[in-house]
Short mmCIF file of C-alpha atoms and ligand atoms in Angstrom, two decimals:
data_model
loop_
_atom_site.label_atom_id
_atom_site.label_comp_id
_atom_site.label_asym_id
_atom_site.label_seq_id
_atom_site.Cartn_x
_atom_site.Cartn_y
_atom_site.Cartn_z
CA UNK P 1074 -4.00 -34.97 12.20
CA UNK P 1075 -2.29 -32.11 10.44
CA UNK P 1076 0.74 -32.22 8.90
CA UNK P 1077 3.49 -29.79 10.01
CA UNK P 1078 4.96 -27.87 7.33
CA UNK P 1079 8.43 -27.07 7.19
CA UNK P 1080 9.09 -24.81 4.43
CA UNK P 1081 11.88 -24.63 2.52
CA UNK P 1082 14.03 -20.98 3.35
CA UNK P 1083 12.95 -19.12 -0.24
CA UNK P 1084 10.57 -16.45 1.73
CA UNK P 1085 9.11 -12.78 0.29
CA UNK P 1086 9.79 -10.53 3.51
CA UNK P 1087 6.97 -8.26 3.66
CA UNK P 1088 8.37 -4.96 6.33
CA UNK P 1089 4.52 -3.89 7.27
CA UNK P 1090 6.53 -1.00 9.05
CA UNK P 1091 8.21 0.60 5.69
CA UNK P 1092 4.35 -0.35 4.26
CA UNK P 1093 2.91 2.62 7.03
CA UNK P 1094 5.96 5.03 6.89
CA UNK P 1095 4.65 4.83 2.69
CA UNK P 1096 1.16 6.21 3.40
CA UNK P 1097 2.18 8.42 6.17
CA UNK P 1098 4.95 10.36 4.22
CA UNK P 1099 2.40 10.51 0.95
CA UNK P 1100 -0.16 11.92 3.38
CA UNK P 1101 2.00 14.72 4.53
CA UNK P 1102 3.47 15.30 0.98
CA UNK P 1103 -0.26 15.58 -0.59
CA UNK P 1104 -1.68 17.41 2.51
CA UNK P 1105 -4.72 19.10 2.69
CA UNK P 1106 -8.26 16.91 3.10
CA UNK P 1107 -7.59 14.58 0.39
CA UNK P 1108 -9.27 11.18 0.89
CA UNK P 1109 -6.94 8.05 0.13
CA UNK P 1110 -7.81 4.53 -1.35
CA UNK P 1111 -5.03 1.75 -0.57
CA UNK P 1112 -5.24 -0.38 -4.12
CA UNK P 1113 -4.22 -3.76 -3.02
CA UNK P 1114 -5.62 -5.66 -6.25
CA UNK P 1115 -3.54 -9.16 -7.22
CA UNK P 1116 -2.83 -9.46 -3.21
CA UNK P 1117 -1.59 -6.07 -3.00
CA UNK P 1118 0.59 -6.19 -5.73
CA UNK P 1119 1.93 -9.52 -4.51
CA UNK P 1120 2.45 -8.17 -0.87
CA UNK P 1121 -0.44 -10.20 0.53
CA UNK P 1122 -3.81 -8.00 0.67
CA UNK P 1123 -5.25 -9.11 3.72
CA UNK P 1124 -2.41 -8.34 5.89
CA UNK P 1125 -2.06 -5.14 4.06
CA UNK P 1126 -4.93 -4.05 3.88
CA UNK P 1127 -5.34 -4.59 8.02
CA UNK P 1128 -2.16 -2.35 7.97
CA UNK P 1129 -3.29 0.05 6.34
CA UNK P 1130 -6.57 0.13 7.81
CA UNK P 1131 -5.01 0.91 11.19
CA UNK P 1132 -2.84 3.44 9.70
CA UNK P 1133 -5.80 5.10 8.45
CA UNK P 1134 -6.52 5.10 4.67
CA UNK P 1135 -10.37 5.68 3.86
CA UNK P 1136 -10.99 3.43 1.22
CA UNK P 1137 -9.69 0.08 -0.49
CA UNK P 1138 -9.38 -0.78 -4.02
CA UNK P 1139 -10.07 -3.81 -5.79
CA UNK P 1140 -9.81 -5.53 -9.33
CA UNK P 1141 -12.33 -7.84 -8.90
CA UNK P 1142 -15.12 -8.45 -6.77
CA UNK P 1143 -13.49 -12.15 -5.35
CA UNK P 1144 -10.56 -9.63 -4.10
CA UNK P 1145 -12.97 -7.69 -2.20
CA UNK P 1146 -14.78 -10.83 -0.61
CA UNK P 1147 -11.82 -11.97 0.70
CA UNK P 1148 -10.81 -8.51 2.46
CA UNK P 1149 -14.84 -8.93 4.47
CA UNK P 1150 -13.96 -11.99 5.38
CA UNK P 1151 -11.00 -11.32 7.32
CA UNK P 1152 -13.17 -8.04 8.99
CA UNK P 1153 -11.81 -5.23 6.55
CA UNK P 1154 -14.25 -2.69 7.24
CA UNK P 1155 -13.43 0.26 5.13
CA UNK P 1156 -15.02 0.88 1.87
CA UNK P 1157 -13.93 -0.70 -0.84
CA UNK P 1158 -14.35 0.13 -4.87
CA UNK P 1159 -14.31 -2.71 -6.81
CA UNK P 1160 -11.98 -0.82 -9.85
CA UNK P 1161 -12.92 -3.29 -12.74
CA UNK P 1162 -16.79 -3.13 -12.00
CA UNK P 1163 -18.74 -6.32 -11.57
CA UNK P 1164 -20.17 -9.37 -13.80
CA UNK P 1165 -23.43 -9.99 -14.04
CA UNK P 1166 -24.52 -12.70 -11.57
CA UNK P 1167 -22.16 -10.89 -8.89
CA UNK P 1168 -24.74 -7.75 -8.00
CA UNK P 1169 -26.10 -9.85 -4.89
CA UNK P 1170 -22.81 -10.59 -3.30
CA UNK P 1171 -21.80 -6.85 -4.04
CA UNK P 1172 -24.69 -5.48 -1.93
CA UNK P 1173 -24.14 -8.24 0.81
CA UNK P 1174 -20.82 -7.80 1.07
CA UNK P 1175 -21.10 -3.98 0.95
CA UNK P 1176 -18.94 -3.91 -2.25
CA UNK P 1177 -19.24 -0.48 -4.09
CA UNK P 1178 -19.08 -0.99 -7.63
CA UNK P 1179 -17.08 0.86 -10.25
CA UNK P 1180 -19.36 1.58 -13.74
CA UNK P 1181 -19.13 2.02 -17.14
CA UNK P 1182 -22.10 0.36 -19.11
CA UNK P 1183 -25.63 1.42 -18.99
CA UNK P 1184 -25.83 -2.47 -18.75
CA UNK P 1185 -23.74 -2.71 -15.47
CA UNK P 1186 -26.49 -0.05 -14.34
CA UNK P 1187 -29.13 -1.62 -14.66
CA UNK P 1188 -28.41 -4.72 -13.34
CA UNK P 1189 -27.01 -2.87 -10.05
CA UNK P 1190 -29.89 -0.34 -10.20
CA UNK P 1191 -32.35 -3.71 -9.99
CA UNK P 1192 -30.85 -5.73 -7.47
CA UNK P 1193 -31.20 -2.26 -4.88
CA UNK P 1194 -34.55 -1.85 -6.18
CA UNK P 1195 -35.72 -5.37 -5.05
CA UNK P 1196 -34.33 -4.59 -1.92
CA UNK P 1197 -35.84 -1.33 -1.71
CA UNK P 1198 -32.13 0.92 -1.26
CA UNK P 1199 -30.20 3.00 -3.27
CA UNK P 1200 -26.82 1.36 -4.27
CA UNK P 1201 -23.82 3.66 -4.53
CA UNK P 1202 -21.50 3.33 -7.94
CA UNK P 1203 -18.73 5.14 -9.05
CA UNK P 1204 -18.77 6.18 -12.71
CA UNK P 1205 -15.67 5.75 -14.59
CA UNK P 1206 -15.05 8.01 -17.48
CA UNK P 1207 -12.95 7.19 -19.79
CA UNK P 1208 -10.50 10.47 -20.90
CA UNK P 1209 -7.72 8.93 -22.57
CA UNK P 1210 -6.77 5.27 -20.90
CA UNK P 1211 -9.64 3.71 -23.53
CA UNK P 1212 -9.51 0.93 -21.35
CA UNK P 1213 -13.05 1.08 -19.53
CA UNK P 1214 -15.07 4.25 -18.79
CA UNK P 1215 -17.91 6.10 -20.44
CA UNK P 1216 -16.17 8.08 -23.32
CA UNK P 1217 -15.72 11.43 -22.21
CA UNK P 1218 -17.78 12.41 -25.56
CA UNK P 1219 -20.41 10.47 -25.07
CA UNK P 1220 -21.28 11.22 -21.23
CA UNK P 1221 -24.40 13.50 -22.08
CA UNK P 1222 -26.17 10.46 -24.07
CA UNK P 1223 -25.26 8.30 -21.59
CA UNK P 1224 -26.71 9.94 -18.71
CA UNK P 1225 -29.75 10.85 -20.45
CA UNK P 1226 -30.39 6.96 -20.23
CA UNK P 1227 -28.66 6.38 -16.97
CA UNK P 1228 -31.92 8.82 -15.49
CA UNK P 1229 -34.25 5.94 -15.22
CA UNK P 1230 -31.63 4.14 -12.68
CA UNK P 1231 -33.57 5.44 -9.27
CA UNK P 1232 -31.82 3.22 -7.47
CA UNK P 1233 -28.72 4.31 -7.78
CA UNK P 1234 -27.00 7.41 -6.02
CA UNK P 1235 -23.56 8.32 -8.06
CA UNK P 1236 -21.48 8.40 -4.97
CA UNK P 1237 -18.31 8.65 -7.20
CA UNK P 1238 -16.98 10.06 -10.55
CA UNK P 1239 -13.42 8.73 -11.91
CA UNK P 1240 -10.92 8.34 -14.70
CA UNK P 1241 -7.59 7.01 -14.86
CA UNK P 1242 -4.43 8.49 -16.24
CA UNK P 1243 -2.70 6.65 -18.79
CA UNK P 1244 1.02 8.49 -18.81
CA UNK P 1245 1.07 10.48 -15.61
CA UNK P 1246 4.56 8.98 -15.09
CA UNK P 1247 6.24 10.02 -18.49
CA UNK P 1248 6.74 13.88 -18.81
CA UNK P 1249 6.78 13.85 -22.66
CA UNK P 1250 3.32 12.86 -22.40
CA UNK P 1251 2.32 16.10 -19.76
CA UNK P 1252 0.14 17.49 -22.41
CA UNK P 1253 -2.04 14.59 -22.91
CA UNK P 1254 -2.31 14.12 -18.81
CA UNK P 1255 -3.23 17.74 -18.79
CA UNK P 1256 -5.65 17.31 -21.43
CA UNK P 1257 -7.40 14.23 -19.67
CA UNK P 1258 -8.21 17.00 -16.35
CA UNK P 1259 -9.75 18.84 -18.97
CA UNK P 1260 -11.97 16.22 -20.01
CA UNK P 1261 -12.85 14.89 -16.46
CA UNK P 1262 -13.39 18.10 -15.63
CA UNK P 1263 -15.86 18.54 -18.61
CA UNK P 1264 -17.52 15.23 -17.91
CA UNK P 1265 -17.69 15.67 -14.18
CA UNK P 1266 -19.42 18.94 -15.18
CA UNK P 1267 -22.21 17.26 -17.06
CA UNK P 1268 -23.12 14.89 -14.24
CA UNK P 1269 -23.50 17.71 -11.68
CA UNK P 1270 -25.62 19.48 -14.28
CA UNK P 1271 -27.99 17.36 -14.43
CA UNK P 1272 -28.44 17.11 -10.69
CA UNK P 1273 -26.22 13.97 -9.37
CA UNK P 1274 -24.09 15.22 -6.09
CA UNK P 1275 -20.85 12.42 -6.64
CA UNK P 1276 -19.30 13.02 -3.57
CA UNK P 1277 -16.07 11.56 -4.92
CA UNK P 1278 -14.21 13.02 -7.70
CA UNK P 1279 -10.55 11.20 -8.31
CA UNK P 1280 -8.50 10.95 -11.14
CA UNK P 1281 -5.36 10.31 -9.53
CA UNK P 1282 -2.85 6.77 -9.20
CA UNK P 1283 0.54 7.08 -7.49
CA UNK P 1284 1.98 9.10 -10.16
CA UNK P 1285 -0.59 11.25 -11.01
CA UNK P 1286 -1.01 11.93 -6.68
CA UNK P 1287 2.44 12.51 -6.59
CA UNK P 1288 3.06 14.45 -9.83
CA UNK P 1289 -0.04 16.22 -10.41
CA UNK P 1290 -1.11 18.23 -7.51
CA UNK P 1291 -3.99 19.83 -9.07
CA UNK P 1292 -5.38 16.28 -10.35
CA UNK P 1293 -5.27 15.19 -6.85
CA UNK P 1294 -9.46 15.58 -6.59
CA UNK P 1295 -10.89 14.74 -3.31
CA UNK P 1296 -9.57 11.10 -3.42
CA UNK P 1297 -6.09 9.72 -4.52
CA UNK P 1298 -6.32 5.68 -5.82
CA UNK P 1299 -2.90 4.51 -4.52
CA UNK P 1300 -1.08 1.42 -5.75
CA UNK P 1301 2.56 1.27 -6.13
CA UNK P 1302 3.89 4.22 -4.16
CA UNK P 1303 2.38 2.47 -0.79
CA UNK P 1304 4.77 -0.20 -1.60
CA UNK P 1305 7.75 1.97 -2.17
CA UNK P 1306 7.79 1.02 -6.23
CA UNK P 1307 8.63 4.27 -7.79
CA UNK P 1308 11.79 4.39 -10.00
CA UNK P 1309 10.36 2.67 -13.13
CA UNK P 1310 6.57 4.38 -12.56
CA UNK P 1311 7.09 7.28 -11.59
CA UNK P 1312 8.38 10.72 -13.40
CA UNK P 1313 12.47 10.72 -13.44
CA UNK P 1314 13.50 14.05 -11.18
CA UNK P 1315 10.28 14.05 -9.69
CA UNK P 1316 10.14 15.49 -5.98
CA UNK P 1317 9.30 11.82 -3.74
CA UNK P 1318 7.81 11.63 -0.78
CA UNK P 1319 10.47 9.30 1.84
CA UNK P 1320 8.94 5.53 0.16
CA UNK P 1321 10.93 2.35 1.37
CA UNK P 1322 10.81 -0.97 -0.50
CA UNK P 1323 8.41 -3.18 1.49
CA UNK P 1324 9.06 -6.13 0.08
CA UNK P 1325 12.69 -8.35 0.02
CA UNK P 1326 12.60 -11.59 -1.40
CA UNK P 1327 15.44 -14.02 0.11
CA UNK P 1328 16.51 -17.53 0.22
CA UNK P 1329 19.50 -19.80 1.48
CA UNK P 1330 22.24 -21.26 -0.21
CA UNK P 1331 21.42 -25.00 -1.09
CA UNK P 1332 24.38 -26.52 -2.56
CA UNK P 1333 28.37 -25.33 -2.97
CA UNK P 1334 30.28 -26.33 -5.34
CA UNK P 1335 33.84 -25.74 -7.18
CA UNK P 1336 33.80 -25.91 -10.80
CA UNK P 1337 37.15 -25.87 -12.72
CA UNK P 1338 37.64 -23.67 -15.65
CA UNK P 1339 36.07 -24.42 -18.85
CA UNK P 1340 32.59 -26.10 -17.68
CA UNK P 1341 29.27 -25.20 -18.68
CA UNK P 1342 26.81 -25.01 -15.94
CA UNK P 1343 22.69 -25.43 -16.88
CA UNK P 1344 20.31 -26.09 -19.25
CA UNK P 1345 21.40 -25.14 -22.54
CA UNK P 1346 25.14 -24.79 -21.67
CA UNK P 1347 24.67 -20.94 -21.59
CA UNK P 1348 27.64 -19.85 -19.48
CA UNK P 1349 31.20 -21.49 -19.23
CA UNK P 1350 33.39 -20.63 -16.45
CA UNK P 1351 36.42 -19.06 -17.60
CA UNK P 1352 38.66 -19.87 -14.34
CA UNK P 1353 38.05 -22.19 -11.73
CA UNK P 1354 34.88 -20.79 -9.98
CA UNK P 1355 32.73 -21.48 -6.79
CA UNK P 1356 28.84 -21.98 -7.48
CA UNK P 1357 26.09 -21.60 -5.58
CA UNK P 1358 23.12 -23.42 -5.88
CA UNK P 1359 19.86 -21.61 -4.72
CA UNK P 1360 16.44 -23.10 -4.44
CA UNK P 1361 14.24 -20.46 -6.48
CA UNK P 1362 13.73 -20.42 -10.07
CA UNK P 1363 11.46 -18.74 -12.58
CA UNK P 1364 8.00 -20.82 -10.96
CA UNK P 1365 8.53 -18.61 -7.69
CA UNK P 1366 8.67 -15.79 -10.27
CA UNK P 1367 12.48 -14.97 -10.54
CA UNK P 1368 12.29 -14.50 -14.59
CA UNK P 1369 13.95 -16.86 -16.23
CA UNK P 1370 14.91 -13.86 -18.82
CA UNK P 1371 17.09 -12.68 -15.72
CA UNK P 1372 19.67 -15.86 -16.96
CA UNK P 1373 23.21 -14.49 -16.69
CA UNK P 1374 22.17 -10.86 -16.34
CA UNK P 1375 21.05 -10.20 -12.83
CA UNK P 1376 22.94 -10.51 -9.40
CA UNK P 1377 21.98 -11.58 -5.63
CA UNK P 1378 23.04 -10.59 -2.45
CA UNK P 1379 25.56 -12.96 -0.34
CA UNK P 1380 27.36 -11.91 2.70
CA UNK P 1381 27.13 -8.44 1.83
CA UNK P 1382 29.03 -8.36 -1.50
CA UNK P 1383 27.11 -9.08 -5.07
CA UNK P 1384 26.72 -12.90 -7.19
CA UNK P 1385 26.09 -12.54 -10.37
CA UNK P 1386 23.63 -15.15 -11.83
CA UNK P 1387 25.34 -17.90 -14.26
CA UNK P 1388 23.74 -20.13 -16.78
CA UNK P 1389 19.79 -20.49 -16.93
CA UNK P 1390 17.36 -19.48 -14.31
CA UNK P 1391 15.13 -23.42 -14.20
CA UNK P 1392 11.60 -23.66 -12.48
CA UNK P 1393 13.49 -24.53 -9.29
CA UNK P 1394 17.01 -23.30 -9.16
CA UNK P 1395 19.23 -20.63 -9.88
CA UNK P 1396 23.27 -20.72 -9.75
CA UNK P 1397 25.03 -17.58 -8.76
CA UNK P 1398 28.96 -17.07 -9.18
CA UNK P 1399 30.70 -16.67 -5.75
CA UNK P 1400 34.21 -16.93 -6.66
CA UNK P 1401 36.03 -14.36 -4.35
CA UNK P 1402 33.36 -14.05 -1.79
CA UNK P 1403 34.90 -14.96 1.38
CA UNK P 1404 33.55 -17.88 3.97
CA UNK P 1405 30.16 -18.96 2.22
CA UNK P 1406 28.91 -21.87 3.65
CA UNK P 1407 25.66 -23.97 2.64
CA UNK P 1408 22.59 -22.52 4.57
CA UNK P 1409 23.96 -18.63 4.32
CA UNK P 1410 21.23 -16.10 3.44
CA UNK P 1411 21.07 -15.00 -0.08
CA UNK P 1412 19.14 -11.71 -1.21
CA UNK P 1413 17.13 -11.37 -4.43
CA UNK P 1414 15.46 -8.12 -3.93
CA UNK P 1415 16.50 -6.56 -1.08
CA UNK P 1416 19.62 -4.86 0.53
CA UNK P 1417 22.42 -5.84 2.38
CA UNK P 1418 25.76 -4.34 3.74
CA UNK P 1419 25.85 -1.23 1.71
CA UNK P 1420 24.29 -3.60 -1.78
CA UNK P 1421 20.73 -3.05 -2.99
CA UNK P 1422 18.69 -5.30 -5.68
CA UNK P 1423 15.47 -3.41 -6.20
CA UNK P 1424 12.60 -4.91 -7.73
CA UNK P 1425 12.74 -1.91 -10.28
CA UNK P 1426 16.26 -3.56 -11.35
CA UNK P 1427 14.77 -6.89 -12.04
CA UNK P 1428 11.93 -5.20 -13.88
CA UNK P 1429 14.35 -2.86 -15.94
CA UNK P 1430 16.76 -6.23 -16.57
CA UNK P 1431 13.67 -8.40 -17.49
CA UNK P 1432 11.94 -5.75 -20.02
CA UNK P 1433 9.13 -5.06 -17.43
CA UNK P 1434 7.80 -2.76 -14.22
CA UNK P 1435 8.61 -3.51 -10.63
CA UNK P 1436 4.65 -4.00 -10.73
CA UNK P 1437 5.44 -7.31 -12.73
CA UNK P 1438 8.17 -8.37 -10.38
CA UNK P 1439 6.42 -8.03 -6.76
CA UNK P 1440 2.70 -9.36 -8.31
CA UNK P 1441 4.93 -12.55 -10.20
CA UNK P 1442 6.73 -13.51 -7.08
CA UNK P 1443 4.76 -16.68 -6.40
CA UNK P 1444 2.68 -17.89 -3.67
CA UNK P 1445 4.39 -20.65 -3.40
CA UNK P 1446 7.01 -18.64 -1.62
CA UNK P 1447 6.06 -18.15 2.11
CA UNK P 1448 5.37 -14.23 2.80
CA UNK P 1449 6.73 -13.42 6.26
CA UNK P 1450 5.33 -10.36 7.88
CA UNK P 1451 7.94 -8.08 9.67
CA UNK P 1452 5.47 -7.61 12.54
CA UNK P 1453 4.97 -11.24 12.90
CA UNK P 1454 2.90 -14.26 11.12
CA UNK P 1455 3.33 -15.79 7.96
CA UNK P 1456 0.64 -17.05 5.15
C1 PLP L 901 -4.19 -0.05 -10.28
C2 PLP L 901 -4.98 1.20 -10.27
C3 PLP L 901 -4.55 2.30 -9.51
C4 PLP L 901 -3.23 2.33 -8.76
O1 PLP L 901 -2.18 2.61 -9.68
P1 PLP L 901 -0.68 2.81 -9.19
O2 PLP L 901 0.06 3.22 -10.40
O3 PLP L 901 -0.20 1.50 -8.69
O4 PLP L 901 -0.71 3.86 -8.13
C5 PLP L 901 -5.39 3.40 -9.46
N1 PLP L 901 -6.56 3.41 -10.12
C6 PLP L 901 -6.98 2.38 -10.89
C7 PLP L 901 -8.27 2.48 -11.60
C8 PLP L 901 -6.20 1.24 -10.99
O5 PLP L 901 -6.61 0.22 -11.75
#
């Protein structure tokens, strides 16, 4: 017999409808015949991947990105059928599952070749691989100087077709750093050059992540790799005063008020005694802490959402709990809704504030926020 579970009200709000309006309005704002790759690595940035990437899917995007093979697995098994790239290539051992699972991997080694280029031999096909250059990132990639020695070896792999040539950009966001962005096209360019030369027909060429897609219209390629835009996360990643396309925040992160309280004047409230009221205050206790992945570095600095006016947070953020201040707020009562990220009557918390207040990206915020807090899906169902 299963056990029912009731959850407790700390949810992640996931608006699958703001999630489609993303891709749509990038679509029109890039124009033209680009291609476009949904990245939904680390469960679409902590949106949940399979029900985003089934979103997406029906709205259309050509491709799917992964970090890691496991990532793609789990998108077959729920009937993704789109291609997807695994971004971070493959480890040895994992070239089987690739090719059954019709994984396409991302290379960079003439080892990762010829592992890939045996595993399609044995089956007697030709395996398609994107080759990442590296132009700048010097994360992985080929080295943009050293692509002609490198494909002089990578001509005994007859088993593989290169169905894709990439790079990644390592400042398209900051505008002091145009030059170097400009000079990475350069490079690709250079290197994409060389592997046409010598006879490979990559039918892919793509340089470009949300910033660079949205920022860069002439390193758009034929393909744009898009991560944070679909999920309306722009302020902290992408250029300041750049032209947007209309992106909403997809995900809000809520809870309910636990526990009320009125603390007279001169208490501390916490671990460490961090804050002391200085008048007699009402506290609110709220059943999320830094475990569900509300920083704990947020302690006294950030604010919530309750009944459509602003708490600020007082004392320590725990593993479970966080106090907020809601002396002045009228009519709160134990059970009210409470917004973390998220707006409400004319107040916004936007997971680019938390990242700004906690010395991070929004990208840290959305992937941190725990599973352990239910995702509920604005067009139903929750995981
Ligand atoms: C994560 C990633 C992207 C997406 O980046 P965003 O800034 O989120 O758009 C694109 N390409 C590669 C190789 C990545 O690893």
């Amino acid at each position: 017999m299963s056990i029912p579970v009731i959850r407790r009200p700390t949810r992640a709000e996931i608006d699958l409808g703001s999630l489609k309006n993303n891709f749509l309005s990038i679509k029109k704002f890039v124009g033209g015949d680009t291609r476009y790759m949904a990245v939904v690595k680390a469960d679409a940035y902590g949106h949940g991947a399979l029900r985003c990437a089934q979103a997406f899917e029906a709205a259309g995007v050509d491709w799917f990105g992964v970090a890691i093979p496991a990532e793609g697995v789990e998108l077959r098994k729920t009937g993704i059928r789109k291609r997807i790239l695994c971004l971070g290539s493959f480890w040895k051992g994992q070239e089987n599952m690739l090719l059954n699972q019709g994984l396409t991997p991302v290379i960079y080694t003439l080892d990762q070749a010829e592992t890939f280029d045996a595993a399609a031999k044995e089956r007697n096909s030709i395996a398609e691989v994107h080759l990442k250059i590296d132009t700048g990132m010097g994360r992985i990639g080929v080295r943009h100087d050293e692509i002609d020695p490198f494909l002089d070896k990578f001509a005994r792999f007859t088993n593989l077709h290169i169905e894709g040539v990439m790079t990644h950009f390592a400042a398209a966001d900051d505008p002091g750093s145009n030059d170097f962005t400009r000079e990475q096209i350069v490079r690709f360019e250079r290197a994409l050059g060389a592997v046409e030369a010598r006879g490979h027909r990559p039918v892919y060429r793509d340089l470009a992540n949300s910033a660079g897609a949205i920022a860069f219209p002439d390193a758009r390629g034929n393909l744009v790799r898009l991560g944070g835009a679909l999920y309306g996360l722009t302020r902290d990643v992408m250029p300041p005063d750049c032209e947007l396309p209309d992106l909403k925040p997809v995900m809000s992160v809520k809870t309910k008020i636990a526990h009320l309280k009125t603390v007279p004047e001169g208490e501390t409230l916490g671990y460490g005694r961090t804050f002391a009221t200085e008048r007699e205050s009402a506290i609110a206790t709220l059943p999320i802490g830094y475990q569900d992945g509300y920083p704990r570095v947020l302690s006294n600095k950030a604010r919530v959402i309750i009944r459509g006016q602003y708490a600020p947070v007082v004392g320590r953020v725990s593993m479970d709990w966080t106090l907020v201040d809601i002396t002045g707020i009228e009519g709160v009562r134990v059970g009210d809704d409470v917004v973390l990220i998220g707006s409400e009557g004319g107040c916004s918390v936007r997971a680019e504030d938390l990242g700004a207040l906690s010395d991070t990206i929004s990208y840290e915020i959305t992937c941190g926020i725990n599973r352990r807090v239910t995702r509920i899906y604005a067009e139903g169902g929750e995981e």
